[in-house]
Amino acid sequence: MVTIFIIDKNINTIKSIKKVLKDFSELSCVGTSSNAVNAMNVILKQTPDVVFLNIDTVIEKPFEFVQELKVFKQTVPLFVAISSSKENAYAAIKSGFMDILINPLAELEIRKTVLK
């Protein structure tokens, strides 16, 4: 079972991702969060395999958030960035994110990311 955690404030984005995840029996969403403290706690506690992270709105310094996880965990989740800006895509990839999704999310793009 591959576990997924979503960090975003936009309920429509969360619903879109969860809708695609339902098509895959081997994937399970272990939760969502709209704040950094709760998100960090859940990730450290449950160690999801993949984290979808809105790098625009939820966490002030999202790339530092990911680096901080590495201090506490030897194995960190794969991160997928969500952004409204294509400029952020470069920064996300350079920071080790597995993929980036551009808002508004398209079901096909979410599906492609999940299949990676």
mmCIF file of C-alpha atoms in Angstrom, residues 6-60:
data_model
loop_
_atom_site.group_PDB
_atom_site.id
_atom_site.type_symbol
_atom_site.label_atom_id
_atom_site.label_comp_id
_atom_site.label_asym_id
_atom_site.label_seq_id
_atom_site.Cartn_x
_atom_site.Cartn_y
_atom_site.Cartn_z
ATOM 1 C CA ILE A 6 -1.959 16.244 1.017
ATOM 2 C CA ILE A 7 -0.917 19.675 2.305
ATOM 3 C CA ASP A 8 -3.141 22.381 0.844
ATOM 4 C CA LYS A 9 -5.725 24.974 1.862
ATOM 5 C CA ASN A 10 -7.783 24.644 -1.317
ATOM 6 C CA ILE A 11 -10.567 22.112 -0.751
ATOM 7 C CA ASN A 12 -11.108 21.734 -4.520
ATOM 8 C CA THR A 13 -7.478 20.733 -5.020
ATOM 9 C CA ILE A 14 -7.757 18.168 -2.226
ATOM 10 C CA LYS A 15 -10.974 16.766 -3.724
ATOM 11 C CA SER A 16 -9.392 16.538 -7.187
ATOM 12 C CA ILE A 17 -6.427 14.559 -5.903
ATOM 13 C CA LYS A 18 -8.590 12.269 -3.755
ATOM 14 C CA LYS A 19 -10.893 11.615 -6.723
ATOM 15 C CA VAL A 20 -7.979 10.297 -8.794
ATOM 16 C CA LEU A 21 -6.586 8.297 -5.863
ATOM 17 C CA LYS A 22 -9.882 6.395 -5.577
ATOM 18 C CA ASP A 23 -9.135 4.815 -8.961
ATOM 19 C CA PHE A 24 -6.080 3.042 -7.512
ATOM 20 C CA SER A 25 -6.704 0.339 -4.915
ATOM 21 C CA GLU A 26 -3.013 0.289 -3.985
ATOM 22 C CA LEU A 27 -3.075 3.970 -2.927
ATOM 23 C CA SER A 28 -4.421 5.342 0.327
ATOM 24 C CA CYS A 29 -4.778 8.958 1.439
ATOM 25 C CA VAL A 30 -3.742 9.063 5.103
ATOM 26 C CA GLY A 31 -4.912 12.626 5.579
ATOM 27 C CA THR A 32 -4.730 16.278 4.715
ATOM 28 C CA SER A 33 -3.501 19.401 6.427
ATOM 29 C CA SER A 34 -3.744 23.128 5.900
ATOM 30 C CA ASN A 35 -0.973 24.188 8.288
ATOM 31 C CA ALA A 36 2.729 23.505 8.660
ATOM 32 C CA VAL A 37 2.776 22.326 12.278
ATOM 33 C CA ASN A 38 0.068 19.716 11.782
ATOM 34 C CA ALA A 39 1.605 18.620 8.486
ATOM 35 C CA MET A 40 5.049 18.117 10.031
ATOM 36 C CA ASN A 41 3.548 16.149 12.921
ATOM 37 C CA VAL A 42 1.585 13.834 10.624
ATOM 38 C CA ILE A 43 4.553 13.231 8.316
ATOM 39 C CA LEU A 44 6.873 12.420 11.225
ATOM 40 C CA LYS A 45 4.267 10.184 12.842
ATOM 41 C CA GLN A 46 2.826 8.331 9.846
ATOM 42 C CA THR A 47 5.676 8.592 7.316
ATOM 43 C CA PRO A 48 3.585 8.714 4.132
ATOM 44 C CA ASP A 49 5.227 7.587 0.903
ATOM 45 C CA VAL A 50 4.168 10.635 -1.139
ATOM 46 C CA VAL A 51 3.239 14.173 -0.085
ATOM 47 C CA PHE A 52 1.384 16.609 -2.323
ATOM 48 C CA LEU A 53 2.407 20.085 -1.100
ATOM 49 C CA ASN A 54 1.020 23.435 -2.222
ATOM 50 C CA ILE A 55 4.200 25.515 -2.257
ATOM 51 C CA ASP A 56 2.290 28.791 -2.740
ATOM 52 C CA THR A 57 -0.033 29.004 0.228
ATOM 53 C CA VAL A 58 0.337 26.613 3.131
ATOM 54 C CA ILE A 59 3.942 26.781 4.271
ATOM 55 C CA GLU A 60 5.920 30.010 4.175
#
